[in-house]
Structures are given as structure tokens and as C-alpha cells.
Amino acid sequence: MAIRNNVTLVNLLGFSDLQNFKIPLFSLLVLIYCATISGNFLIIALFLLSKTLQSPMYFFIAQLSLCDILLTTDIVPTLLLTVLYGGSSVTLISCIFQFSFFVMSESSECLLLSVMSYDRYLAICNPLRYNAIMSHMFCVLSVVIIWLVGLTVMLLYMISIYDLYFCGPHVIDHFYCDLEPILELSCSDISIIHIQIPIIGVLNVFCPFLLIGMSYMYIATTILKIPSNTGRHKAFSTCSSHLIVVSMLYGTLIIVYMFPTNGETRTMGKVLSLFYTVLTPLLNPIIYTLRNKDFKKTFHKRKHRIIESYNVRVGHRV
């Protein structure tokens, strides 16, 4: 059924109370967006070009970077418009597509983080079986399933929202099209969607979080049994980056969706939403590269090769 509605355009208010700071904020967000895209593309490029990074952990990190690129490209351009012009108008169809791609990216990221925790569990708690279980086929199949689940969730929400009748208001008090603000525009019965939300949330958020928690309980127990401080530090360092990313993503998601949606808390919700839509995609490549010797070594090696190649070309021209 096509969208039947009195709403064709939706006005996103964004951060309308920050007009005195719109130019500095806009400049900062452009800088963050460029750094996010560059950092995540760099991780993917290094993984594809370097033989030393061809392991399950780096394969999953590269997939996480792809999630971050999709997420930030989906959200940030609209955010920049709302900051620069004090709001932004988008079509209802575009609004639904934006939320749907957001759900796909976040669902895939949550599932990827759970598989990455399982990878760390095997590497630390069961290293003798690591190579047998974490085979190339297992990694590829896991990623295919994850993206298919993300796509399925996206289509479920898209079809459910598309079938609603929208009568207004025409305003969403947010910087992107989130689910609850979209549903507030509808005059249809949204009980089915409210049934879908906890089911999808349990399968895509709670279950992965539970798996991550169980994995790290076993990891912590194993690390504490290691006799030497050096061994414990080395084991912890292999999973500390992943823990930081999990804490940032799940922490802000839980806080935002437990907050009431009225009054001053709505502004706070928008501010917190910036963490998992803007800051987390920026911090992921920083955390995984600055804290990782293999990535830093590969980056410097590639940089030196590019510089040497450039010097050779310049020398030939001279």
C-alpha cells in the first residue's frame, strides 16, 4: 500500500536553539565527517592491501568501518543542513529511507560487535581451536548473515511505516528521522510497530549484548588465571579496544532510548544521539588504529612506499 497522507514534506528542527554557534558547529561537524570517512576508508584500504592484516579480527574491523561509513553518510549531511539553516525540509519518503538505513547500519554494527567478542573469546580462552573455528568460510558466512539480518530489519520497518497514514504535524524535533518522531506524525494504528520494536530490539540489541557480556566474563576469568603480569596485560590489550567501542555504542543507545521524549530531555536526547551517529563512527578507526601495532606498522610501511614512489617519479622528471 502506498503512503496515503497529508504530509509530503517534514521539517527537521535540529538544534534550533544553537543559532549563535552555527558556523563553529557546522565547521566542526564538517571536519568530523571528513575525518570519519577518511579514517574508515583507510582501515578498509589497509585491510585489502596488506597481507599482514588478513585475519578474522581485521576482517571484522573492516566490516565495522563499512557500517560506520554508511551510518555517517546517512545522518551527517542532513545534520549539517539543519545546523547551517536552522532546520531542514525533507520529503516523507526520504525521511523513511533515512531511518531505515540507520536501522540497518546500527543492527549490523551490534551484530558485528558480538561476533568480534566471540573472536576475542576464542583467541584468549580457546586458542588451540581458534584457526579451526574462525575459518575464512565462517567469517564470510557470518558477515553475509549479519548484513542480511540488517537488510531484513530495514525492510520490515520500511514496509510497516510505509503502510501508515500520515496527517501531521509536519515537524520533527530532531536532527534526523528517528522512529518515534516519525510515528508521532501518523494517525494510523501503530500498535503492530510497537510490538515489532521490542522483538527486533531483543534480537538485534539485547541478544548481541548478552553474548558480548558472556564472552567477556569468560575472558576476564581466563585473564585472571594467567600467572604473569605481562601475559595478563597482553591478553587484556587485545580486547580493550573492542570493549571501549561496545561501551560507547551500547551506553549511548541505552541511555537515549530510556529517556523520556518530552521537555528538556528531548534536547539531551539529541545531544546523546550525536554520540552513536557522529562520534562513534569517528572514534572507531582512531581506537582500532592508534591502539593497534599491526595497523600502525602497515600504515607507516604503505606511507613510506608512496613517498618513495613519488620521489622516484619526481626524480625521473628532473
Short mmCIF file of C-alpha atoms in Angstrom, two decimals:
data_model
loop_
_atom_site.label_atom_id
_atom_site.label_comp_id
_atom_site.label_asym_id
_atom_site.label_seq_id
_atom_site.Cartn_x
_atom_site.Cartn_y
_atom_site.Cartn_z
CA MET A 1 0.00 0.00 0.00
CA ALA A 2 1.42 3.41 -0.89
CA ILE A 3 1.73 6.20 1.62
CA ARG A 4 -1.59 7.98 2.00
CA ASN A 5 -1.08 11.22 3.85
CA ASN A 6 -1.48 14.92 4.25
CA VAL A 7 2.27 15.19 4.80
CA THR A 8 4.67 15.43 1.88
CA LEU A 9 7.47 17.44 3.49
CA VAL A 10 8.84 17.08 7.01
CA ASN A 11 10.69 19.88 8.79
CA LEU A 12 13.60 18.75 10.94
CA LEU A 13 14.27 21.31 13.66
CA GLY A 14 17.73 20.05 14.56
CA PHE A 15 19.48 22.25 17.13
CA SER A 16 17.43 25.39 16.55
CA ASP A 17 18.50 26.87 19.90
CA LEU A 18 22.18 26.95 18.90
CA GLN A 19 21.96 29.53 16.10
CA ASN A 20 24.67 31.75 17.62
CA PHE A 21 27.12 28.88 17.28
CA LYS A 22 26.00 27.51 13.91
CA ILE A 23 29.15 28.41 11.96
CA PRO A 24 31.62 26.93 14.50
CA LEU A 25 29.38 23.86 14.95
CA PHE A 26 28.96 23.44 11.19
CA SER A 27 32.73 23.69 10.66
CA LEU A 28 33.39 21.17 13.43
CA LEU A 29 30.87 18.70 12.01
CA VAL A 30 32.34 19.01 8.50
CA LEU A 31 35.78 18.30 9.95
CA ILE A 32 34.43 15.30 11.89
CA TYR A 33 32.63 13.98 8.82
CA CYS A 34 35.75 14.23 6.62
CA ALA A 35 37.89 12.59 9.33
CA THR A 36 35.32 9.81 9.81
CA ILE A 37 35.08 8.96 6.12
CA SER A 38 38.86 9.17 5.63
CA GLY A 39 39.66 7.11 8.74
CA ASN A 40 37.22 4.32 7.96
CA PHE A 41 38.18 4.15 4.29
CA LEU A 42 41.84 3.99 5.40
CA ILE A 43 41.09 0.94 7.57
CA ILE A 44 39.32 -0.81 4.69
CA ALA A 45 42.13 0.06 2.26
CA LEU A 46 44.86 -1.17 4.63
CA PHE A 47 42.98 -4.41 5.21
CA LEU A 48 42.57 -5.03 1.47
CA LEU A 49 46.17 -4.11 0.57
CA SER A 50 48.12 -5.67 3.43
CA LYS A 51 48.81 -9.39 3.77
CA THR A 52 49.69 -8.96 7.47
CA LEU A 53 46.15 -7.80 8.27
CA GLN A 54 44.41 -10.80 6.66
CA SER A 55 42.99 -12.24 9.88
CA PRO A 56 39.42 -12.61 11.21
CA MET A 57 39.78 -9.73 13.67
CA TYR A 58 40.83 -7.22 10.99
CA PHE A 59 38.21 -8.58 8.59
CA PHE A 60 35.50 -7.75 11.14
CA ILE A 61 37.07 -4.34 11.87
CA ALA A 62 36.93 -3.55 8.15
CA GLN A 63 33.23 -4.52 8.13
CA LEU A 64 32.67 -2.29 11.16
CA SER A 65 34.25 0.58 9.22
CA LEU A 66 31.83 -0.06 6.36
CA CYS A 67 28.93 0.19 8.85
CA ASP A 68 30.30 3.50 10.14
CA ILE A 69 30.65 4.90 6.61
CA LEU A 70 27.03 4.01 5.80
CA LEU A 71 25.77 5.41 9.11
CA THR A 72 27.61 8.72 9.00
CA THR A 73 26.77 9.25 5.30
CA ASP A 74 23.11 8.61 6.09
CA ILE A 75 22.90 11.01 9.05
CA VAL A 76 25.55 13.75 8.87
CA PRO A 77 24.56 15.52 5.59
CA THR A 78 21.07 16.14 6.98
CA LEU A 79 22.56 17.23 10.29
CA LEU A 80 24.80 19.75 8.50
CA LEU A 81 21.78 21.26 6.73
CA THR A 82 19.83 21.61 9.98
CA VAL A 83 22.79 23.33 11.64
CA LEU A 84 23.53 25.69 8.73
CA TYR A 85 19.93 26.74 8.02
CA GLY A 86 18.39 26.32 11.46
CA GLY A 87 16.36 23.37 10.21
CA SER A 88 15.88 21.27 7.11
CA SER A 89 12.97 20.10 4.97
CA VAL A 90 12.96 16.54 3.64
CA THR A 91 10.30 14.54 1.87
CA LEU A 92 8.45 11.95 3.90
CA ILE A 93 9.82 9.19 1.65
CA SER A 94 13.39 10.43 2.26
CA CYS A 95 12.69 10.53 5.98
CA ILE A 96 11.56 6.90 5.99
CA PHE A 97 14.57 5.83 3.91
CA GLN A 98 16.95 7.65 6.25
CA PHE A 99 15.59 5.89 9.32
CA SER A 100 15.59 2.54 7.52
CA PHE A 101 19.27 2.83 6.56
CA PHE A 102 20.06 3.98 10.09
CA VAL A 103 18.40 0.84 11.49
CA MET A 104 20.28 -1.38 9.05
CA SER A 105 23.64 0.17 9.96
CA GLU A 106 23.10 0.05 13.72
CA SER A 107 21.68 -3.50 13.64
CA SER A 108 24.63 -4.73 11.60
CA GLU A 109 27.08 -2.97 13.91
CA CYS A 110 25.57 -4.54 17.04
CA LEU A 111 25.77 -8.00 15.47
CA LEU A 112 29.33 -7.39 14.25
CA LEU A 113 30.44 -6.38 17.73
CA SER A 114 29.01 -9.63 19.13
CA VAL A 115 30.88 -11.74 16.55
CA MET A 116 34.06 -9.76 17.32
CA SER A 117 33.63 -10.56 21.02
CA TYR A 118 33.32 -14.26 20.12
CA ASP A 119 36.53 -13.92 18.09
CA ARG A 120 38.33 -12.46 21.14
CA TYR A 121 36.87 -15.21 23.35
CA LEU A 122 38.27 -17.93 21.11
CA ALA A 123 41.65 -16.20 20.78
CA ILE A 124 42.11 -15.93 24.56
CA CYS A 125 40.08 -18.78 26.06
CA ASN A 126 40.40 -21.45 23.38
CA PRO A 127 43.42 -20.59 21.20
CA LEU A 128 44.07 -24.17 20.08
CA ARG A 129 40.73 -24.31 18.27
CA TYR A 130 40.81 -20.69 17.04
CA ASN A 131 42.03 -21.37 13.49
CA ALA A 132 39.69 -24.33 13.06
CA ILE A 133 36.59 -22.38 14.12
CA MET A 134 37.47 -18.91 12.78
CA SER A 135 37.98 -20.13 9.24
CA HIS A 136 37.63 -17.91 6.20
CA MET A 137 34.29 -19.56 5.37
CA PHE A 138 32.95 -18.93 8.90
CA CYS A 139 33.94 -15.25 8.79
CA VAL A 140 32.44 -14.64 5.35
CA LEU A 141 29.25 -16.52 6.22
CA SER A 142 28.90 -14.58 9.49
CA VAL A 143 29.22 -11.25 7.71
CA VAL A 144 26.75 -12.27 4.97
CA ILE A 145 24.21 -13.29 7.62
CA ILE A 146 24.77 -10.07 9.56
CA TRP A 147 24.14 -7.88 6.50
CA LEU A 148 21.11 -9.96 5.53
CA VAL A 149 19.66 -9.53 9.04
CA GLY A 150 20.32 -5.78 8.86
CA LEU A 151 18.64 -5.60 5.45
CA THR A 152 15.67 -7.64 6.71
CA VAL A 153 15.18 -5.32 9.69
CA MET A 154 15.41 -2.33 7.37
CA LEU A 155 12.73 -3.74 5.06
CA LEU A 156 10.45 -4.68 7.98
CA TYR A 157 10.45 -1.14 9.32
CA MET A 158 10.22 0.40 5.86
CA ILE A 159 7.16 -1.68 4.91
CA SER A 160 5.46 -1.11 8.29
CA ILE A 161 5.97 2.67 8.21
CA TYR A 162 5.13 2.92 4.51
CA ASP A 163 1.69 1.44 5.18
CA LEU A 164 0.75 4.17 7.70
CA TYR A 165 -1.47 7.19 7.16
CA PHE A 166 0.32 10.46 7.97
CA CYS A 167 -1.70 13.52 8.87
CA GLY A 168 0.83 15.70 10.69
CA PRO A 169 2.16 17.75 12.28
CA HIS A 170 4.88 18.38 9.69
CA VAL A 171 7.64 18.92 12.26
CA ILE A 172 10.18 16.53 13.77
CA ASP A 173 12.12 17.88 16.73
CA HIS A 174 15.34 16.06 15.90
CA PHE A 175 18.31 16.31 13.54
CA TYR A 176 17.43 13.07 11.75
CA CYS A 177 14.34 10.93 11.18
CA ASP A 178 14.17 8.64 14.20
CA LEU A 179 11.33 6.15 14.68
CA GLU A 180 9.28 7.76 17.46
CA PRO A 181 9.25 11.23 15.86
CA ILE A 182 8.10 9.65 12.59
CA LEU A 183 5.33 7.71 14.35
CA GLU A 184 4.15 10.95 16.00
CA LEU A 185 3.20 12.19 12.52
CA SER A 186 0.88 9.24 11.93
CA CYS A 187 -2.84 8.99 12.62
CA SER A 188 -2.89 5.23 11.94
CA ASP A 189 -2.91 2.38 14.42
CA ILE A 190 0.79 1.87 15.24
CA SER A 191 0.30 -0.99 17.71
CA ILE A 192 1.89 -3.50 15.32
CA ILE A 193 5.05 -1.39 15.08
CA HIS A 194 5.16 -1.09 18.87
CA ILE A 195 5.06 -4.89 19.01
CA GLN A 196 7.86 -5.12 16.46
CA ILE A 197 10.14 -2.70 18.32
CA PRO A 198 10.83 -4.85 21.45
CA ILE A 199 11.08 -8.07 19.39
CA ILE A 200 13.63 -6.58 16.99
CA GLY A 201 15.36 -4.85 19.91
CA VAL A 202 15.78 -8.14 21.78
CA LEU A 203 17.11 -9.99 18.72
CA ASN A 204 19.38 -7.24 17.40
CA VAL A 205 20.47 -5.41 20.54
CA PHE A 206 19.87 -7.40 23.72
CA CYS A 207 20.99 -10.83 22.45
CA PRO A 208 24.24 -9.48 20.94
CA PHE A 209 24.85 -7.52 24.16
CA LEU A 210 24.24 -10.69 26.20
CA LEU A 211 26.69 -12.63 24.03
CA ILE A 212 29.29 -9.88 24.44
CA GLY A 213 28.80 -9.87 28.21
CA MET A 214 29.14 -13.66 28.46
CA SER A 215 32.23 -13.64 26.24
CA TYR A 216 33.97 -11.07 28.40
CA MET A 217 33.05 -12.89 31.59
CA TYR A 218 34.94 -15.94 30.30
CA ILE A 219 37.75 -13.71 29.00
CA ALA A 220 38.12 -11.97 32.37
CA THR A 221 38.19 -15.34 34.17
CA THR A 222 40.87 -16.64 31.80
CA ILE A 223 42.98 -13.48 32.07
CA LEU A 224 42.94 -13.62 35.87
CA LYS A 225 44.34 -17.16 35.71
CA ILE A 226 47.38 -16.06 33.69
CA PRO A 227 50.34 -16.14 36.11
CA SER A 228 52.47 -13.31 34.68
CA ASN A 229 51.57 -9.62 34.65
CA THR A 230 52.96 -9.34 31.11
CA GLY A 231 50.69 -12.12 29.89
CA ARG A 232 47.64 -10.57 31.56
CA HIS A 233 48.43 -7.16 30.07
CA LYS A 234 48.92 -8.61 26.58
CA ALA A 235 45.66 -10.57 26.78
CA PHE A 236 43.72 -7.55 28.01
CA SER A 237 45.19 -5.24 25.37
CA THR A 238 43.87 -7.50 22.59
CA CYS A 239 40.26 -6.86 23.62
CA SER A 240 40.37 -3.43 25.31
CA SER A 241 39.70 -1.55 22.06
CA HIS A 242 36.62 -3.68 21.42
CA LEU A 243 35.37 -3.07 24.96
CA ILE A 244 35.69 0.70 24.52
CA VAL A 245 33.67 0.62 21.28
CA VAL A 246 30.99 -1.61 22.83
CA SER A 247 30.70 0.65 25.89
CA MET A 248 30.32 3.79 23.77
CA LEU A 249 27.74 2.36 21.37
CA TYR A 250 25.56 0.41 23.80
CA GLY A 251 25.90 3.00 26.57
CA THR A 252 24.52 5.85 24.47
CA LEU A 253 21.87 3.70 22.74
CA ILE A 254 20.51 2.51 26.09
CA ILE A 255 20.54 6.00 27.63
CA VAL A 256 18.84 7.65 24.63
CA TYR A 257 16.06 5.10 24.28
CA MET A 258 15.38 5.04 28.03
CA PHE A 259 15.00 8.83 28.14
CA PRO A 260 11.54 10.44 28.09
CA THR A 261 10.79 12.26 24.85
CA ASN A 262 9.31 15.47 26.23
CA GLY A 263 10.63 18.75 27.53
CA GLU A 264 14.28 19.41 28.20
CA THR A 265 15.15 15.70 27.96
CA ARG A 266 14.45 15.81 24.22
CA THR A 267 17.35 18.25 23.77
CA MET A 268 19.51 15.98 25.90
CA GLY A 269 18.41 13.03 23.79
CA LYS A 270 19.52 14.84 20.64
CA VAL A 271 22.89 15.62 22.18
CA LEU A 272 23.37 11.99 23.23
CA SER A 273 22.27 10.83 19.79
CA LEU A 274 25.32 12.63 18.40
CA PHE A 275 27.50 10.05 20.16
CA TYR A 276 26.31 6.99 18.23
CA THR A 277 25.56 8.79 14.94
CA VAL A 278 28.60 11.12 14.71
CA LEU A 279 31.24 10.49 17.38
CA THR A 280 31.29 6.68 17.49
CA PRO A 281 31.95 6.37 13.73
CA LEU A 282 34.81 8.87 14.20
CA LEU A 283 36.29 7.21 17.27
CA ASN A 284 36.13 3.62 15.98
CA PRO A 285 39.01 3.98 13.48
CA ILE A 286 41.00 6.05 15.99
CA ILE A 287 40.61 3.43 18.73
CA TYR A 288 41.37 0.48 16.47
CA THR A 289 44.39 2.09 14.75
CA LEU A 290 46.12 4.12 17.46
CA ARG A 291 45.95 1.19 19.88
CA ASN A 292 46.98 -1.41 17.32
CA LYS A 293 50.61 -2.08 16.41
CA ASP A 294 49.77 -4.02 13.24
CA PHE A 295 47.70 -1.19 11.79
CA LYS A 296 50.32 1.43 12.66
CA LYS A 297 53.11 -0.68 11.19
CA THR A 298 51.15 -1.32 7.99
CA PHE A 299 50.22 2.35 7.67
CA HIS A 300 53.82 3.56 8.02
CA LYS A 301 55.02 0.92 5.57
CA ARG A 302 52.46 1.98 2.97
CA LYS A 303 53.21 5.66 3.59
CA HIS A 304 56.94 5.13 3.00
CA ARG A 305 56.22 3.20 -0.21
CA ILE A 306 54.03 6.03 -1.52
CA ILE A 307 56.68 8.62 -0.66
CA GLU A 308 59.43 6.56 -2.29
CA SER A 309 57.32 6.04 -5.41
CA TYR A 310 56.60 9.77 -5.59
CA ASN A 311 60.29 10.66 -5.18
CA VAL A 312 61.23 8.22 -7.96
CA ARG A 313 58.69 9.78 -10.34
CA VAL A 314 59.87 13.29 -9.49
CA GLY A 315 63.50 12.20 -9.98
CA HIS A 316 62.74 10.80 -13.44
CA ARG A 317 61.03 14.06 -14.46
CA VAL A 318 64.04 16.09 -13.33
#
